[in-house]
Amino acid sequence: MKELFSTNIFPESFLFAEKAFGTGPPDAVNLWIGNERSVSSMHKDFYHNLFFVCSGQKEFVLNPPSDHIFLHEGEFPCATFTPVEAKEMNDDCDWAVTLDQDDDEDDSGSDLPKEVTTKWIEPDITIDKSDKFPLLAKAHPMKVLVSEGEMLYLPPLWYHRVTQTCETVGVNYWYDMNFDTPHWCYFNFLQQLSPSQNLTSKT
């Protein structure tokens, strides 16, 4: 990436974004290459996101932060693919899924490693209609297509599922969000709401 940006094909930052967000230069600049088989599941980021499509077309399915209680976000164990040593010299290397563990001491004083978890949204909002996720029908997804030469601004905490309609190359800029805002307080309030309390709510 360093060599790529040294050619000045992409700007290192956008002055209007630094002024609007009050954050200075971006925390990260990422290169994305994929086709319709590449899909990132619904998730959120703690960044102001400027996504520019160099070629092809990106497909975003967006949900506002207020949809948090409808998306069935849960805690899931983190794991890593690790190679398994082949039994014979000519055998191909196999892979296994190993649960990640936190070796740091916690407040409980236990010496046992603690399981590492992450928040993840299990259902695919574009196809999942099962009874397992009843609140999903109350969400408000918006499909946005971003074509070559276009840029999408995605605010922090907005949920998004991303794929491509064809082979696509894109670059995005992550500017850090300000956590000292009413938006962050409101989102924390939503996270504290129990999904079970909303099963009987009216639309």
Short mmCIF file of C-alpha atoms in Angstrom, two decimals:
data_model
loop_
_atom_site.label_atom_id
_atom_site.label_comp_id
_atom_site.label_asym_id
_atom_site.label_seq_id
_atom_site.Cartn_x
_atom_site.Cartn_y
_atom_site.Cartn_z
CA MET A 1 0.00 0.00 0.00
CA LYS A 2 2.87 2.38 0.78
CA GLU A 3 4.27 1.97 -2.74
CA LEU A 4 0.78 2.39 -4.21
CA PHE A 5 0.15 5.68 -2.43
CA SER A 6 3.61 6.97 -3.36
CA THR A 7 2.36 7.09 -6.97
CA ASN A 8 -0.27 9.69 -5.89
CA ILE A 9 -3.06 7.64 -7.47
CA PHE A 10 -5.04 8.07 -4.24
CA PRO A 11 -4.92 11.05 -1.88
CA GLU A 12 -3.64 10.33 1.62
CA SER A 13 -6.63 12.16 3.09
CA PHE A 14 -9.47 14.57 2.30
CA LEU A 15 -9.26 18.04 3.84
CA PHE A 16 -13.04 18.46 3.87
CA ALA A 17 -13.38 15.24 5.88
CA GLU A 18 -10.74 16.24 8.42
CA LYS A 19 -12.54 19.55 8.99
CA ALA A 20 -16.02 18.01 9.09
CA PHE A 21 -15.10 15.18 11.46
CA GLY A 22 -12.52 17.13 13.47
CA THR A 23 -10.23 14.13 13.59
CA GLY A 24 -7.19 14.93 11.49
CA PRO A 25 -5.84 12.36 8.98
CA PRO A 26 -7.53 8.94 8.67
CA ASP A 27 -6.64 6.14 11.06
CA ALA A 28 -6.45 3.71 8.13
CA VAL A 29 -6.77 3.56 4.35
CA ASN A 30 -7.83 0.17 2.98
CA LEU A 31 -7.78 -1.44 -0.47
CA TRP A 32 -10.68 -3.79 -1.26
CA ILE A 33 -10.75 -6.20 -4.22
CA GLY A 34 -13.50 -8.78 -4.78
CA ASN A 35 -16.50 -9.95 -6.78
CA GLU A 36 -20.06 -11.08 -6.06
CA ARG A 37 -18.77 -14.12 -4.16
CA SER A 38 -17.10 -11.90 -1.56
CA VAL A 39 -19.53 -10.86 1.18
CA SER A 40 -18.96 -9.20 4.53
CA SER A 41 -21.73 -9.97 7.01
CA MET A 42 -23.71 -7.20 8.67
CA HIS A 43 -21.52 -5.25 11.09
CA LYS A 44 -20.74 -1.75 12.36
CA ASP A 45 -17.55 0.30 12.60
CA PHE A 46 -16.48 3.06 14.98
CA TYR A 47 -15.30 5.22 12.10
CA HIS A 48 -16.50 7.81 9.63
CA ASN A 49 -16.12 5.82 6.42
CA LEU A 50 -15.49 7.32 2.98
CA PHE A 51 -15.69 4.53 0.40
CA PHE A 52 -14.57 5.25 -3.19
CA VAL A 53 -15.14 2.75 -6.01
CA CYS A 54 -12.26 2.70 -8.49
CA SER A 55 -13.86 0.15 -10.81
CA GLY A 56 -16.89 -2.11 -10.75
CA GLN A 57 -19.82 -1.66 -8.37
CA LYS A 58 -20.22 -2.13 -4.59
CA GLU A 59 -23.51 -3.16 -3.01
CA PHE A 60 -24.22 -1.91 0.52
CA VAL A 61 -27.21 -2.93 2.63
CA LEU A 62 -27.44 -0.30 5.37
CA ASN A 63 -29.30 -0.23 8.67
CA PRO A 64 -29.33 2.76 11.03
CA PRO A 65 -27.99 2.37 14.59
CA SER A 66 -31.57 2.46 15.88
CA ASP A 67 -32.08 -0.98 14.27
CA HIS A 68 -29.70 -2.54 16.79
CA ILE A 69 -32.53 -4.17 18.78
CA PHE A 70 -33.88 -5.85 15.63
CA LEU A 71 -30.67 -7.34 14.19
CA HIS A 72 -30.10 -10.10 16.76
CA GLU A 73 -26.50 -9.10 17.49
CA GLY A 74 -24.95 -11.57 19.92
CA GLU A 75 -21.69 -12.63 21.52
CA PHE A 76 -19.81 -15.39 19.72
CA PRO A 77 -16.47 -17.07 20.46
CA CYS A 78 -13.45 -15.93 18.46
CA ALA A 79 -11.38 -18.58 16.71
CA THR A 80 -8.39 -18.91 14.40
CA PHE A 81 -7.61 -21.35 11.59
CA THR A 82 -4.42 -23.20 12.54
CA PRO A 83 -2.46 -25.75 10.48
CA VAL A 84 -2.49 -29.35 11.62
CA GLU A 85 0.74 -31.23 11.09
CA ALA A 86 0.44 -33.88 8.38
CA LYS A 87 0.72 -37.50 9.56
CA GLU A 88 2.71 -38.54 6.48
CA MET A 89 5.40 -36.69 4.58
CA ASN A 90 3.36 -36.54 1.36
CA ASP A 91 0.03 -35.68 3.00
CA ASP A 92 -1.44 -32.23 2.49
CA CYS A 93 -1.50 -29.98 5.51
CA ASP A 94 -4.91 -29.90 7.19
CA TRP A 95 -6.52 -27.05 9.10
CA ALA A 96 -8.41 -26.87 12.38
CA VAL A 97 -10.42 -24.16 14.15
CA THR A 98 -8.85 -23.19 17.48
CA LEU A 99 -10.73 -21.05 20.00
CA ASP A 100 -8.91 -17.83 20.93
CA GLN A 101 -8.09 -17.37 24.61
CA ASP A 102 -7.15 -14.33 26.68
CA ASP A 103 -4.23 -15.19 28.98
CA ASP A 104 -4.43 -11.91 30.93
CA GLU A 105 -5.72 -12.11 34.49
CA ASP A 106 -9.28 -10.93 35.09
CA ASP A 107 -11.01 -9.60 38.21
CA SER A 108 -12.07 -13.10 39.27
CA GLY A 109 -8.48 -14.05 40.04
CA SER A 110 -8.75 -17.28 38.06
CA ASP A 111 -5.61 -18.61 36.40
CA LEU A 112 -7.63 -20.32 33.66
CA PRO A 113 -7.53 -18.69 30.19
CA LYS A 114 -10.66 -16.71 29.38
CA GLU A 115 -12.57 -17.31 26.15
CA VAL A 116 -12.40 -14.39 23.73
CA THR A 117 -15.71 -13.32 22.24
CA THR A 118 -16.87 -10.77 19.68
CA LYS A 119 -20.20 -9.26 18.72
CA TRP A 120 -21.61 -10.70 15.49
CA ILE A 121 -24.92 -10.66 13.65
CA GLU A 122 -25.86 -14.21 12.71
CA PRO A 123 -28.81 -13.71 10.29
CA ASP A 124 -28.35 -12.46 6.72
CA ILE A 125 -30.90 -9.67 6.45
CA THR A 126 -31.13 -10.08 2.67
CA ILE A 127 -32.37 -13.68 2.73
CA ASP A 128 -33.16 -14.86 6.28
CA LYS A 129 -36.91 -15.10 6.91
CA SER A 130 -36.87 -17.86 9.56
CA ASP A 131 -38.76 -17.78 12.85
CA LYS A 132 -35.42 -17.98 14.64
CA PHE A 133 -34.98 -14.22 14.15
CA PRO A 134 -38.47 -12.69 14.61
CA LEU A 135 -37.28 -9.13 15.17
CA LEU A 136 -35.45 -8.99 11.82
CA ALA A 137 -38.71 -8.14 10.04
CA LYS A 138 -38.89 -4.89 12.01
CA ALA A 139 -35.52 -3.63 10.71
CA HIS A 140 -35.18 -0.93 8.03
CA PRO A 141 -32.58 -2.08 5.46
CA MET A 142 -31.59 0.21 2.60
CA LYS A 143 -29.80 -1.07 -0.49
CA VAL A 144 -27.24 1.32 -2.00
CA LEU A 145 -25.24 0.70 -5.18
CA VAL A 146 -21.97 2.62 -5.53
CA SER A 147 -20.54 2.59 -9.05
CA GLU A 148 -17.15 3.43 -10.53
CA GLY A 149 -16.12 7.00 -9.74
CA GLU A 150 -18.66 7.39 -6.92
CA MET A 151 -18.04 7.77 -3.18
CA LEU A 152 -20.26 6.74 -0.27
CA TYR A 153 -20.12 8.36 3.16
CA LEU A 154 -21.04 5.85 5.87
CA PRO A 155 -21.45 7.36 9.37
CA PRO A 156 -20.09 5.61 12.46
CA LEU A 157 -22.27 2.93 14.09
CA TRP A 158 -24.34 2.36 10.94
CA TYR A 159 -24.71 -1.35 10.26
CA HIS A 160 -23.70 -2.50 6.79
CA ARG A 161 -23.50 -5.69 4.75
CA VAL A 162 -21.20 -5.33 1.75
CA THR A 163 -20.69 -7.23 -1.48
CA GLN A 164 -20.09 -6.51 -5.19
CA THR A 165 -22.16 -6.99 -8.33
CA CYS A 166 -19.01 -7.77 -10.35
CA GLU A 167 -15.23 -7.71 -9.97
CA THR A 168 -14.65 -4.49 -8.05
CA VAL A 169 -11.76 -2.43 -6.72
CA GLY A 170 -12.37 0.13 -4.00
CA VAL A 171 -10.52 2.26 -1.46
CA ASN A 172 -11.91 3.48 1.82
CA TYR A 173 -10.77 5.97 4.45
CA TRP A 174 -11.50 5.45 8.17
CA TYR A 175 -11.64 8.64 10.24
CA ASP A 176 -12.00 8.04 13.97
CA MET A 177 -15.37 8.90 15.54
CA ASN A 178 -15.83 11.19 18.53
CA PHE A 179 -17.11 9.11 21.45
CA ASP A 180 -18.04 12.19 23.48
CA THR A 181 -21.32 12.72 21.64
CA PRO A 182 -25.05 12.09 22.21
CA HIS A 183 -24.92 9.58 19.34
CA TRP A 184 -22.61 7.30 21.30
CA CYS A 185 -24.71 7.65 24.47
CA TYR A 186 -27.88 6.83 22.53
CA PHE A 187 -26.28 3.78 20.93
CA ASN A 188 -25.13 2.51 24.33
CA PHE A 189 -28.70 2.88 25.54
CA LEU A 190 -29.91 0.73 22.63
CA GLN A 191 -27.33 -1.92 23.46
CA GLN A 192 -28.74 -2.20 26.97
CA LEU A 193 -32.25 -2.94 25.74
CA SER A 194 -33.18 -6.60 25.96
CA PRO A 195 -34.41 -8.02 22.63
CA SER A 196 -36.96 -10.11 24.52
CA GLN A 197 -38.66 -6.92 25.66
CA ASN A 198 -39.35 -6.02 22.05
CA LEU A 199 -40.88 -9.30 20.92
CA THR A 200 -44.31 -8.03 21.91
CA SER A 201 -43.80 -4.50 20.65
CA LYS A 202 -46.06 -3.15 17.94
CA THR A 203 -44.75 -1.86 14.62
#
